[in-house]
XYZ file of C-alpha atoms in Angstrom:
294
model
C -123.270 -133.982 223.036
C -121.358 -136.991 221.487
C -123.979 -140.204 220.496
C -122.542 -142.976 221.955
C -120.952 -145.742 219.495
C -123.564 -148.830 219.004
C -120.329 -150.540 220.296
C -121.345 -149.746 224.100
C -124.955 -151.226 223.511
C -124.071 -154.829 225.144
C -127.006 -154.843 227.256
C -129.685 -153.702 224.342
C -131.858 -157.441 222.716
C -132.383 -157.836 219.482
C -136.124 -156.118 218.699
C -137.367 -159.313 217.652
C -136.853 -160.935 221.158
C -138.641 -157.744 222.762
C -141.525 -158.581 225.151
C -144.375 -156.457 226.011
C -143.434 -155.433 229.247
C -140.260 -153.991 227.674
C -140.399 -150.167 227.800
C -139.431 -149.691 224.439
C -142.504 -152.620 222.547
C -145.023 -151.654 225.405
C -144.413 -147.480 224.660
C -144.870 -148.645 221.012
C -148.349 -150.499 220.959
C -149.728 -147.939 223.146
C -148.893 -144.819 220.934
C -152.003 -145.583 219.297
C -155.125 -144.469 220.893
C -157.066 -147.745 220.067
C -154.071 -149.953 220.900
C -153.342 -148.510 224.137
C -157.269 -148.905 224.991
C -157.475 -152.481 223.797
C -154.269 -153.399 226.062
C -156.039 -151.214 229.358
C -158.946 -152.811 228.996
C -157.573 -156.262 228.622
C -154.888 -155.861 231.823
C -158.022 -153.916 234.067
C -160.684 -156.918 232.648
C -158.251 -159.895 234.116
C -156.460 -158.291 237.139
C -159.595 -156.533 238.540
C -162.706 -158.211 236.777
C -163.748 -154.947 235.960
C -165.013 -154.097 232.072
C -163.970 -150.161 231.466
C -166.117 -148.330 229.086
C -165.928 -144.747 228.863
C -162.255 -144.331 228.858
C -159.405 -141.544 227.501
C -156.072 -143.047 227.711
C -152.835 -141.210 228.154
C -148.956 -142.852 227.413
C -145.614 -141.497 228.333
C -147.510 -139.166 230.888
C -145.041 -136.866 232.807
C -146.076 -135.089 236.118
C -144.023 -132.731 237.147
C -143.626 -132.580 241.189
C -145.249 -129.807 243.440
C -142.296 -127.457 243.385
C -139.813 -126.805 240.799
C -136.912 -128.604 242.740
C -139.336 -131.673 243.601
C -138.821 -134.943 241.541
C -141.485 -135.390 238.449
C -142.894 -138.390 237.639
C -143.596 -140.547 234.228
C -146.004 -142.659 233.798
C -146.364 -145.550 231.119
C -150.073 -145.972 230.410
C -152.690 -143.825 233.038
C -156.270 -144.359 231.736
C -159.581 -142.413 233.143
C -162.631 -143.653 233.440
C -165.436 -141.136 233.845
C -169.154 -141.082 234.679
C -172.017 -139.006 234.511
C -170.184 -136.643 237.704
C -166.697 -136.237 235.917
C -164.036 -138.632 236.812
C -164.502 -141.460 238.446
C -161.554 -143.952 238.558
C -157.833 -143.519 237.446
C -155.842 -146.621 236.678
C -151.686 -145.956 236.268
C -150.279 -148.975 234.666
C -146.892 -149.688 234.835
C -144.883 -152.365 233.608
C -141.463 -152.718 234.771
C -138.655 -155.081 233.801
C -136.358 -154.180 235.860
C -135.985 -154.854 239.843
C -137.211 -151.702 241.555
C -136.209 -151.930 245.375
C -137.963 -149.285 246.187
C -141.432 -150.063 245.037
C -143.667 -149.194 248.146
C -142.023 -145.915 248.416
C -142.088 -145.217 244.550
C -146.134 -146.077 244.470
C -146.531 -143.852 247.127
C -144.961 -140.871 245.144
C -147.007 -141.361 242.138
C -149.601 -141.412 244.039
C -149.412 -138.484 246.019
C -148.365 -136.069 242.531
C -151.224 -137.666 241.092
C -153.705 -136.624 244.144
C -151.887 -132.920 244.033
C -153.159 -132.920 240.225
C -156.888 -133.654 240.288
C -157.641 -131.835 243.504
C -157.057 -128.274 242.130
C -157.603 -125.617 245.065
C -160.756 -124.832 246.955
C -162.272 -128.306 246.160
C -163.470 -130.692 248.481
C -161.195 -134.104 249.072
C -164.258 -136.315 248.321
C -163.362 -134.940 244.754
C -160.645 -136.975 244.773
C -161.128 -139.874 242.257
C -160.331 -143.292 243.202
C -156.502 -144.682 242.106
C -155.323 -147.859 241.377
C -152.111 -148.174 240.298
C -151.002 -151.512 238.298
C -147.501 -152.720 238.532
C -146.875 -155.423 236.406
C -143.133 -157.188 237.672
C -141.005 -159.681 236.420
C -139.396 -159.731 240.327
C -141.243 -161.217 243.596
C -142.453 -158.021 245.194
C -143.125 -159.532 248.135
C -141.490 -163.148 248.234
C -144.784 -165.173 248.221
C -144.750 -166.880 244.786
C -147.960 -165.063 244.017
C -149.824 -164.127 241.095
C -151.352 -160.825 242.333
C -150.403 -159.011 245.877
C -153.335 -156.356 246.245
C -152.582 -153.356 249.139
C -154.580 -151.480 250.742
C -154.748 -149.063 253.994
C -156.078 -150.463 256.818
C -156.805 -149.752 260.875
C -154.811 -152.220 262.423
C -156.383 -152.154 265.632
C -159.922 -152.730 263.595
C -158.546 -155.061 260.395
C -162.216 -155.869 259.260
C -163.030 -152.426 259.278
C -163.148 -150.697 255.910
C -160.961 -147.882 255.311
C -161.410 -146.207 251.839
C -159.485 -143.553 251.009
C -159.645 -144.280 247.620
C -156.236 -145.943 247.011
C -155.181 -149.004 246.273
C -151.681 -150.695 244.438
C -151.825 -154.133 243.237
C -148.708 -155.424 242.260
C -148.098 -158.203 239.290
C -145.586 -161.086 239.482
C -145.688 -162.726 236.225
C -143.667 -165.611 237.370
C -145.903 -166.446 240.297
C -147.850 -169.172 240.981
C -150.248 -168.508 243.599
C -153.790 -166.613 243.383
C -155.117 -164.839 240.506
C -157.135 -166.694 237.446
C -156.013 -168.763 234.746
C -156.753 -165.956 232.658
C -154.782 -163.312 234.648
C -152.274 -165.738 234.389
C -152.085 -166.452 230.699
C -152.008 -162.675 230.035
C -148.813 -161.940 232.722
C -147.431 -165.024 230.799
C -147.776 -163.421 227.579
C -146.941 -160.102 228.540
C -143.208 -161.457 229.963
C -142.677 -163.942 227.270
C -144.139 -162.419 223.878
C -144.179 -165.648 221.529
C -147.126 -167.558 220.008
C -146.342 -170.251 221.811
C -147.900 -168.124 225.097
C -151.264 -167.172 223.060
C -153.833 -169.256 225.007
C -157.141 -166.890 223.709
C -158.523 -164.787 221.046
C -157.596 -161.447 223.085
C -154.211 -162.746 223.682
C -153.741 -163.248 219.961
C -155.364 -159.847 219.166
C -152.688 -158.923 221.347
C -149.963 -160.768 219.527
C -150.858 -159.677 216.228
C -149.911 -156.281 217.875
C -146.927 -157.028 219.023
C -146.108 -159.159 215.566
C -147.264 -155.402 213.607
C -144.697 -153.654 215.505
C -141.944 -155.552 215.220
C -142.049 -155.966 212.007
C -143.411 -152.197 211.138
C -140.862 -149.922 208.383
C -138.720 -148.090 210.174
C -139.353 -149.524 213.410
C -135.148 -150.787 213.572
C -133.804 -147.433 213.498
C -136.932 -146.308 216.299
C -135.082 -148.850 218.242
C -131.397 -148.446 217.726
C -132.290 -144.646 218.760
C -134.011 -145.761 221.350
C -131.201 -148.123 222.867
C -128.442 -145.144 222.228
C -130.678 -142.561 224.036
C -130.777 -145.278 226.850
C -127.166 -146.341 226.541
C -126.428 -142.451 226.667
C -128.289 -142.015 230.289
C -127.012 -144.783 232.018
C -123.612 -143.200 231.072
C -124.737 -140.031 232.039
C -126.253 -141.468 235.295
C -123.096 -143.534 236.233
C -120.947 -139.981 235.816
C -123.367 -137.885 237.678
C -122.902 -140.863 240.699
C -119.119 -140.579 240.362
C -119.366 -136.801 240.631
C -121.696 -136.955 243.546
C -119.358 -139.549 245.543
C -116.647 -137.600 244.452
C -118.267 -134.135 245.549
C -119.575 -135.798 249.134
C -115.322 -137.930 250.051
C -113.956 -134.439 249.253
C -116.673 -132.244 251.828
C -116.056 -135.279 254.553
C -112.346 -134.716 254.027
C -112.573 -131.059 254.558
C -114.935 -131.563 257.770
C -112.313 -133.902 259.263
C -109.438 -132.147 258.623
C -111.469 -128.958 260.644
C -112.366 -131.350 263.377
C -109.023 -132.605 263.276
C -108.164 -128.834 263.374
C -105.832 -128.959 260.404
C -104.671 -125.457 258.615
C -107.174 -124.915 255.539
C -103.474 -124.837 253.692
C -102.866 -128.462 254.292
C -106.229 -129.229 253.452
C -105.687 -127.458 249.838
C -102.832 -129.062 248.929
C -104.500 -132.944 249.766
C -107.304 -131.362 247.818
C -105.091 -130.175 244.755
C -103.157 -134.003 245.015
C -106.050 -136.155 245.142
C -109.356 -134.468 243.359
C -107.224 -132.154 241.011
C -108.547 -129.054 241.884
C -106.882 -125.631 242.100
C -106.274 -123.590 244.366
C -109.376 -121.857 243.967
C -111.928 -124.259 243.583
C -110.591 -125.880 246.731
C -111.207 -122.679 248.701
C -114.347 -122.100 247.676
C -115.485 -125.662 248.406
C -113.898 -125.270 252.158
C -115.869 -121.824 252.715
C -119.028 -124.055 251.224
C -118.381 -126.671 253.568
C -117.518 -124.149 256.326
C -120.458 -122.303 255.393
C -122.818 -125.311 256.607
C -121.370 -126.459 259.762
């Protein structure tokens, strides 16, 4: 495996401009047990009024999916809370920089692999502790210039009625302006925009002394510029696999047209060989595949 040159890092900031809601500052702060507490019990305090106590936090948590060729799951900060009866509420946080377009359907995934891991077999579903999930998005989920979008399930025929399965997703713009508290909105402020200039209380400059400790922690540089070459090597690795895949599905609809089109398999080799550079033997095989599932 060849490390990619620091040449092909054009879309990697400088550390120092790093915000808490990127992956690499907000992994960092929360690799300590105390940090990552402080920072859960700050976002759960201002987006759901709700002071957590008895708490184990977890960071970089990866869930595999149900079956071995099912998708798995990672998760930036999930925190427990438990009571006297085990546990009683699970918070995933999850901070995202990027635009997902697919939000809905992602918080539905992580939802369901984390159901499938605290309701081991032969228990009862009211076992099931309560989820919230907290997406915290520099991107309009929703397009209503709000603060804070909460969803839940509801009958639609019976609105007022309460339906609680347990599960709710609040989502986070922190460029909204609607809803929310000022507080709630100082602390999305601060979490987009990590300066002092954004430190409007004493928790937000706890906070910032964080941050400031990281930043400027030995060693921390070459954490990062290993960091931004492990990421520059996946999006190359990602952009090849989606090449290969494209490639892989224009050479199968080829094949199926030319059958349709009922042209000899020897035609279709030699189109094969000219344009995707195979041989004469991988393009057999691929036409048997192909032949195989129609």
């Amino acid at each position: 495996m060849n490390k990619i040159s620091n040449n092909s890092r054009s879309g990697i900031r400088p550390l120092e401009s790093l915000n808490v809601i990127d992956s690499f500052l907000f992994q960092e702060i929360t690799e300590d047990e105390e940090n990552a507490k402080f920072i859960a019990k700050l976002i759960v305090k201002r987006v759901l009024g709700v002071e957590l106590k008895d708490i184990t936090v977890e960071v970089e948590k990866h869930l595999n999916g149900i079956d071995t060729d099912k998708r798995g799951i990672r998760l930036d900060l999930r925190v427990t809370e438990k009571d006297l009866t085990g546990i009683a509420q699970i918070y995933n946080i999850e901070p995202n920089a990027y635009k997902e377009n697919n939000l809905p359907h992602r918080s539905r995934y992580y939802q369901s692999l984390t159901d499938a891991k605290y309701l081991g077999s032969g228990k009862e579903f009211v076992m099931l502790p309560d989820v919230i999930s907290i997406w915290i998005l520099e991107h309009d989920p929703f397009g209503g210039n709000r603060i804070i979008y909460n969803v839940k399930n509801v009958i639609e025929e019976m609105p007022d009625v309460l339906y609680n399965d347990g599960v709710r997703s609040v989502f986070l713009y922190t460029k909204g302006e609607l809803g929310g508290t000022k507080e709630l909105k100082d602390l999305l402020k601060y979490i987009s925009e990590s300066n002092s200039s954004n430190v409007a209380d004493t928790e937000l400059e706890t906070l910032h002394e964080l941050v400031n400790g990281i930043k400027h922690r030995e060693g921390i540089g070459d954490s990062y510029m290993t960091y931004g070459d492990v990421m520059d090597y996946e999006r190359e690795i990602g952009y090849e696999q989606g090449m290969q895949q494209g490639m892989q599905q224009g050479m199968e609809i080829l094949i199926i047209n030319n059958i349709e089109c009922e042209i000899s398999d020897d035609k279709t080799i030699k189109v094969l060989q000219k344009k995707y550079n195979l041989d004469e033997e991988q393009a057999l095989e691929l036409i048997a595949s192909v032949k195989a599932k129609m």
